[in-house]
Short mmCIF file of C-alpha atoms and ligand atoms in Angstrom, two decimals:
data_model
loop_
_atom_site.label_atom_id
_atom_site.label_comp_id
_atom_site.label_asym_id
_atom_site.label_seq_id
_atom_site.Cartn_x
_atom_site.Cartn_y
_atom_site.Cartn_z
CA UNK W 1 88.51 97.28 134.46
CA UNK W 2 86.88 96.74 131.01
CA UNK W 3 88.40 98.84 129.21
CA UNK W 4 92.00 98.22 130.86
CA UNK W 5 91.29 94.88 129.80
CA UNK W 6 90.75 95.79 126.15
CA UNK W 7 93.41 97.94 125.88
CA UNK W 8 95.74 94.98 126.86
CA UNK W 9 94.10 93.12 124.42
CA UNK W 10 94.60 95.28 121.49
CA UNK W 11 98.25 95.44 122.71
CA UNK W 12 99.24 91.66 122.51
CA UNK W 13 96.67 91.89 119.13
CA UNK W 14 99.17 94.30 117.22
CA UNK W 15 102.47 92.51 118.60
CA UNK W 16 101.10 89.48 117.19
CA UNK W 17 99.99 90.68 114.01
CA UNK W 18 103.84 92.28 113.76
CA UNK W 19 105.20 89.14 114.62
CA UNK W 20 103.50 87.60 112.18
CA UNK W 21 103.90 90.14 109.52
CA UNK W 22 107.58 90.53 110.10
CA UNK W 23 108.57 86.76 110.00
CA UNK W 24 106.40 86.75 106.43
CA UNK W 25 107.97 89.46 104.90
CA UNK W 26 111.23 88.06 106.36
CA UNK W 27 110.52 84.40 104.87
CA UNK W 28 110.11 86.27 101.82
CA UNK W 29 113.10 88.17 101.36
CA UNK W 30 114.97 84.82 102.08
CA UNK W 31 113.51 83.15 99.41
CA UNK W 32 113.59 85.92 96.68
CA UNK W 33 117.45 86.34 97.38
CA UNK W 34 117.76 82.76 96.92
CA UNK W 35 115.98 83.07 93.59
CA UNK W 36 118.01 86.28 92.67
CA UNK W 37 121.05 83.71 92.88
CA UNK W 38 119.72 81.18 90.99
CA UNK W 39 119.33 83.43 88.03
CA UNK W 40 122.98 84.22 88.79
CA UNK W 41 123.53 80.54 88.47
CA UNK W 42 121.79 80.22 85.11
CA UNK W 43 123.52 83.42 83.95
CA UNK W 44 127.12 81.85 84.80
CA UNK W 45 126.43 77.61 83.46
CA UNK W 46 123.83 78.36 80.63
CA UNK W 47 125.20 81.46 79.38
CA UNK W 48 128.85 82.05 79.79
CA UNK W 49 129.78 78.92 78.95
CA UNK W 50 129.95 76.80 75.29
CA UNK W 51 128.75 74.72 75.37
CA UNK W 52 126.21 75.58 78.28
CA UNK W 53 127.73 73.79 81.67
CA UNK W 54 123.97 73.08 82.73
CA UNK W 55 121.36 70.72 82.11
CA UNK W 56 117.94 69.39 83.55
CA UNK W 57 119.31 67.28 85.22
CA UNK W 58 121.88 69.46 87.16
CA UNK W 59 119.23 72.21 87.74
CA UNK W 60 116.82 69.68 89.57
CA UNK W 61 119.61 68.51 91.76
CA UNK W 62 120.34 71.88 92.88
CA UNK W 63 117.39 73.08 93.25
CA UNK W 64 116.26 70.33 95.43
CA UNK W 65 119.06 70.28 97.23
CA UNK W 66 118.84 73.83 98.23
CA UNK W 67 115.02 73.87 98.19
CA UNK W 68 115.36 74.83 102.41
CA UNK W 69 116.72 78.10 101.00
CA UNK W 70 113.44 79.14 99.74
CA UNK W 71 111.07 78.18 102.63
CA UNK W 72 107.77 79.93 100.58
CA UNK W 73 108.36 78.67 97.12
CA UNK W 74 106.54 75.74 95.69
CA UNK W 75 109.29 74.84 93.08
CA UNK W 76 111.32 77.22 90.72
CA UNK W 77 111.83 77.35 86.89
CA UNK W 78 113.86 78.39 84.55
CA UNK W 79 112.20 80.06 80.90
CA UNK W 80 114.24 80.13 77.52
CA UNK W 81 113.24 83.22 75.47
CA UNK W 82 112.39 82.22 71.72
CA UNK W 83 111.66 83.89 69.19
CA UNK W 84 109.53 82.32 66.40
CA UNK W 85 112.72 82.51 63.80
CA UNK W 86 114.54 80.14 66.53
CA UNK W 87 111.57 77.90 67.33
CA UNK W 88 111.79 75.13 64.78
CA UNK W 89 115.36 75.20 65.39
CA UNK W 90 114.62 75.12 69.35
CA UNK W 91 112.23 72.00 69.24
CA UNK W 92 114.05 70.19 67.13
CA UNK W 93 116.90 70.40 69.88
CA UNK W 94 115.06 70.07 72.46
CA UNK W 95 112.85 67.14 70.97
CA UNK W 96 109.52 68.59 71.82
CA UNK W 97 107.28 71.53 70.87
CA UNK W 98 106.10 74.11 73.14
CA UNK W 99 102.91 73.96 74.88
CA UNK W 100 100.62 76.64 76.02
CA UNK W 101 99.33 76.73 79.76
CA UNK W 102 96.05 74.44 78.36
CA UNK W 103 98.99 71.93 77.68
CA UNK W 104 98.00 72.66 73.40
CA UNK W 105 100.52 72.82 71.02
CA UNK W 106 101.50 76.59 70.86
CA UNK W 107 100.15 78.47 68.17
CA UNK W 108 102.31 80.79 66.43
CA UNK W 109 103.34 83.78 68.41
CA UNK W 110 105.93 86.72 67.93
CA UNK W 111 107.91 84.88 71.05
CA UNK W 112 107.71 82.19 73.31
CA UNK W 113 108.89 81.48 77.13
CA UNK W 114 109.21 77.77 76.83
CA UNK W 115 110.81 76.67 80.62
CA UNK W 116 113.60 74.06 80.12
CA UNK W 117 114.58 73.71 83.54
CA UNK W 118 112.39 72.71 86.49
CA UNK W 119 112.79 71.78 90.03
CA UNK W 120 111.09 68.36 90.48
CA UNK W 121 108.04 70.07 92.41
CA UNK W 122 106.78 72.14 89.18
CA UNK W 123 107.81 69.22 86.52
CA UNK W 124 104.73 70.18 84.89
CA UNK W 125 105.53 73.31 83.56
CA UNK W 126 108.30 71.69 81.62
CA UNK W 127 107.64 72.52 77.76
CA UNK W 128 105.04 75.08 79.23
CA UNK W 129 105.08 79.06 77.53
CA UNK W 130 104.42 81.29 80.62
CA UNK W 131 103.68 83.62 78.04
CA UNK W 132 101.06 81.72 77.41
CA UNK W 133 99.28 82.54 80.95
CA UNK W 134 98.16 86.21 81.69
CA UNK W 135 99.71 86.53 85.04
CA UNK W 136 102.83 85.14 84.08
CA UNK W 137 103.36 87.06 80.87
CA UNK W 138 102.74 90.46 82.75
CA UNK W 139 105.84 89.56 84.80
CA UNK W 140 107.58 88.83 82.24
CA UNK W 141 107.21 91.70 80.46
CA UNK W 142 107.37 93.81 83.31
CA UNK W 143 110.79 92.12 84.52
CA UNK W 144 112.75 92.21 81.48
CA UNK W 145 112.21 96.07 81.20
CA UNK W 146 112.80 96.80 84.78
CA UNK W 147 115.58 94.38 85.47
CA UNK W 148 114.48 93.94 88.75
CA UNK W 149 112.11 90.73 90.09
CA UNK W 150 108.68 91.42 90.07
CA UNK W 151 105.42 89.82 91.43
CA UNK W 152 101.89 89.07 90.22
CA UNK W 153 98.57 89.45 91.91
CA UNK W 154 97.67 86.85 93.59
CA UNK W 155 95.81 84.11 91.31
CA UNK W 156 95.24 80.06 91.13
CA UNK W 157 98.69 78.22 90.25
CA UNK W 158 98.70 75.39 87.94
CA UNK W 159 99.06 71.94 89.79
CA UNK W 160 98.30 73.11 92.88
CA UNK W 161 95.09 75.11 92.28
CA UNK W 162 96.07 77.06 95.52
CA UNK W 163 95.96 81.21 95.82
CA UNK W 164 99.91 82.60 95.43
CA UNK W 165 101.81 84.74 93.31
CA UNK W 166 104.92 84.13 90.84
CA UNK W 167 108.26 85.73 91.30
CA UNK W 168 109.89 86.28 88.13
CA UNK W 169 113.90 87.62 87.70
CA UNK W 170 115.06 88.79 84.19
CA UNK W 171 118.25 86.82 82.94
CA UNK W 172 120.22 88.97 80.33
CA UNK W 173 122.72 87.64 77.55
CA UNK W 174 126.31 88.51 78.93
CA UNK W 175 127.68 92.12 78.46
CA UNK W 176 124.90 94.16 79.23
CA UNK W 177 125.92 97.14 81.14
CA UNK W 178 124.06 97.74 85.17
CA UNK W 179 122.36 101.07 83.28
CA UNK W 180 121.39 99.52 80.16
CA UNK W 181 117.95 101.28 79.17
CA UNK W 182 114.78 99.68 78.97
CA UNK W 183 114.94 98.84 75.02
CA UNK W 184 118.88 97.27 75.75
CA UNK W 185 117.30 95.53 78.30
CA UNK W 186 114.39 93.93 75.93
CA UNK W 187 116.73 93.28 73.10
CA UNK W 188 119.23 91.43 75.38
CA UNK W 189 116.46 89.61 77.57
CA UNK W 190 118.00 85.65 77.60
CA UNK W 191 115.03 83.92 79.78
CA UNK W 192 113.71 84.60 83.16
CA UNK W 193 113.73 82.43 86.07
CA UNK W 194 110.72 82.17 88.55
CA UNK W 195 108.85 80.50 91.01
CA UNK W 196 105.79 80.09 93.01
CA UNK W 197 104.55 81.29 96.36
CA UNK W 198 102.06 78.94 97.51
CA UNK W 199 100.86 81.52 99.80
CA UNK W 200 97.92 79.21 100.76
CA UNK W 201 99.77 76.05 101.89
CA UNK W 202 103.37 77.86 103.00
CA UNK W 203 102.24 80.81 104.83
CA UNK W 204 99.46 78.21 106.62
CA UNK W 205 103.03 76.18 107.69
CA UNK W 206 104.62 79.18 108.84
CA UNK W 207 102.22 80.64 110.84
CA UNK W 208 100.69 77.02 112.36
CA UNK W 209 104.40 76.68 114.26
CA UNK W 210 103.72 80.42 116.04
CA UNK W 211 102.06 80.74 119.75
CA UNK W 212 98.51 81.90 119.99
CA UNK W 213 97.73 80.73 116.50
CA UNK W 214 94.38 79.47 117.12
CA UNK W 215 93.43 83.04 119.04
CA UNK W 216 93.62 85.27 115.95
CA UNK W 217 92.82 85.04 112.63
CA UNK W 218 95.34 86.38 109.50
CA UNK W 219 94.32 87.86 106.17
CA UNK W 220 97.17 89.02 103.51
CA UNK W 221 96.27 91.56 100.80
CA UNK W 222 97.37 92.47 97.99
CA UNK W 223 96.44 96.33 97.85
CA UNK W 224 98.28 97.83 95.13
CA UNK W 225 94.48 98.81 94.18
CA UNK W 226 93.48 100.11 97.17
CA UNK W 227 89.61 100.69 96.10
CA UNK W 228 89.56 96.61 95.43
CA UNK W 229 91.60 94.76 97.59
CA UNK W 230 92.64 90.62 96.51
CA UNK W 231 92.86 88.17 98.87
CA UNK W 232 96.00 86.10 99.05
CA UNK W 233 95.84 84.58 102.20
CA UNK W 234 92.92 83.65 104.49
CA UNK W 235 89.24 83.37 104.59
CA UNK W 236 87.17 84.85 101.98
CA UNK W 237 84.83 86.00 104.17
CA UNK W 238 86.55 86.67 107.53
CA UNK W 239 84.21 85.97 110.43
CA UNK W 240 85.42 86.19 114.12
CA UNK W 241 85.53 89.02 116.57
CA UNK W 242 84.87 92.33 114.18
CA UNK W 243 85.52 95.05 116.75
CA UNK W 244 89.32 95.14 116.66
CA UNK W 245 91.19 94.61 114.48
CA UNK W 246 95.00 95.73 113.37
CA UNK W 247 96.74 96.05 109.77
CA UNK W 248 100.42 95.27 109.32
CA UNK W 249 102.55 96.82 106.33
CA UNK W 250 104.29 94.03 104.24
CA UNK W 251 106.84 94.98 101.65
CA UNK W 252 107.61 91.71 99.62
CA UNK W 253 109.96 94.15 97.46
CA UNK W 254 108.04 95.01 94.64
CA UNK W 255 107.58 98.42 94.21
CA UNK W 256 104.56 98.48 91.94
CA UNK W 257 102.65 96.12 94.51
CA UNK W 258 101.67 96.94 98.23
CA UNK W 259 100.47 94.62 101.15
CA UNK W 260 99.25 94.27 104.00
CA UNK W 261 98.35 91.61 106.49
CA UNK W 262 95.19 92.23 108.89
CA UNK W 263 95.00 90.50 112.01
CA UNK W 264 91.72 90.11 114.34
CA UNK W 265 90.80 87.55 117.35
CA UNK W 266 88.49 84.25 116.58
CA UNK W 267 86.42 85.31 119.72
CA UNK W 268 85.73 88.16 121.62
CA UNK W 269 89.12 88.58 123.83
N1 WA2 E 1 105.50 78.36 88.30
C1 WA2 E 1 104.79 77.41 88.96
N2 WA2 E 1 103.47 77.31 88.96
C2 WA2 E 1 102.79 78.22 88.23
C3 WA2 E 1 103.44 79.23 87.53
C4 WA2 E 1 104.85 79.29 87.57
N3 WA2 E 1 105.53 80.23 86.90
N4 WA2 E 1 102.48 79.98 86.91
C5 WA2 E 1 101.28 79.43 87.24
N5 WA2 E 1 101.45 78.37 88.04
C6 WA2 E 1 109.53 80.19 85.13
O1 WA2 E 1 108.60 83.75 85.23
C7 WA2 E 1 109.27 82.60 84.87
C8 WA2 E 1 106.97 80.29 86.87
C9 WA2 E 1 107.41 81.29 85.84
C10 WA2 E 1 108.91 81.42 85.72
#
């Protein structure tokens, strides 16, 4: 009877753990298309326009107006490329200079990702180089090559100081053809629009409105190095009952990065 019992267990254990791992990874997708259209949007007003048809102002609006669109995102951002020929020119238009992540006057760098528009929920990046931070330059770099949004490891965000990960998108200058190689791609890079997940507040939403929430405990991992793991979601040190346990794939559709959510009961089922 025992083991019938625990066999039933592990059952409903691995249906909820795919539940869970599917509505993520669902939530996800949502939110990164969302963003995918939003550098669409900058790409369109900013761009191929002249003057630009787009302002602070008009970004904020949108972007809080459609903020239901991106159920996992903290706030989104959009990042001028400068380089430091342009950057005299650039303050003096914008009537500030650019800051580095320690909110210091930049020093002087080859180039500069200076965001100039915010939704209202990350207004203190404004004036802010993500080049400036490690995580956020990586994606940068690595977006702008690929042409294709990317995500970092998991790591602290600014305001918050909760565990997530950005999403950047590359936006291009108009005119550069779908197979442009890497180097086009790097010379023609306009700005890249982003966001954060806060993993640790938004996935804690998501998975608080599910049944049998309080049975089972969730960790997500980032795995892409499978010989260290990172947490991005869940206790450090995972306590609970350590006998069973299941793994869930998650593809947040980032090719260089794997996941995985494990899921395990609170107390011996
Ligand atoms: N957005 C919000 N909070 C953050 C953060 C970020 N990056 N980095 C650290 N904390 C404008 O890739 C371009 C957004 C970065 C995009």
């Amino acid at each position: 009877i025992r083991r019938v019992s625990m066999r039933k267990a592990e059952e409903v254990l691995v249906s909820m753990c795919e539940e869970r791992a599917r509505m993520l990874q669902d939530q996800f997708a949502v939110s990164v298309n969302h963003v995918h259209a939003l550098a669409i949007l900058v790409s369109t007003f900013h761009y191929q326009k002249h003057p630009p048809a787009l302002d602070q102002g008009t970004f904020a609006d949108y972007t809080a107006r459609t903020a239901f669109e991106r159920p996992l995102l903290s706030g989104v951002a959009y990042a001028q490329r400068v380089v430091d020929s342009e950057r005299e020119l650039f303050e003096n238009h914008q009537g500030w200079t650019i800051k580095t992540m320690k909110r210091e006057p930049s020093p002087v760098q080859d180039e500069y990702a200076p965001v100039i528009y915010s939704q209202e929920t990350v207004s203190y990046i404004e004036a802010l180089d993500m080049m400036s931070g490690e995580e956020d330059r990586e994606n940068i770099l690595r977006a702008r090559a690929s042409g294709k949004a990317v995500l970092t490891s998991p790591f602290r965000l600014l305001g918050s100081n909760q565990l997530g990960v950005v999403l950047t998108f590359p936006v291009y200058r108009a005119g550069l053809p779908a197979d442009a190689m890497e180097e086009e791609r790097i010379e023609a890079t306009a700005g890249y629009l982003g966001g954060a997940f806060d993993v640790e507040s938004l996935v804690e939403n998501l998975l608080r409105q599910l049944a049998g929430n309080q049975d089972i405990m969730v960790n997500v991992y980032d795995v892409t190095n499978t010989s260290e793991p990172l947490i991005m979601y869940g206790p450090q040190f995972p306590d609970g009952y350590m006998s069973l346990s299941h793994i869930s794939m998650l593809d947040f559709g980032d090719p260089f990065r794997r996941h995985q959510m494990k899921c395990r009961y609170s107390k011996k089922p």
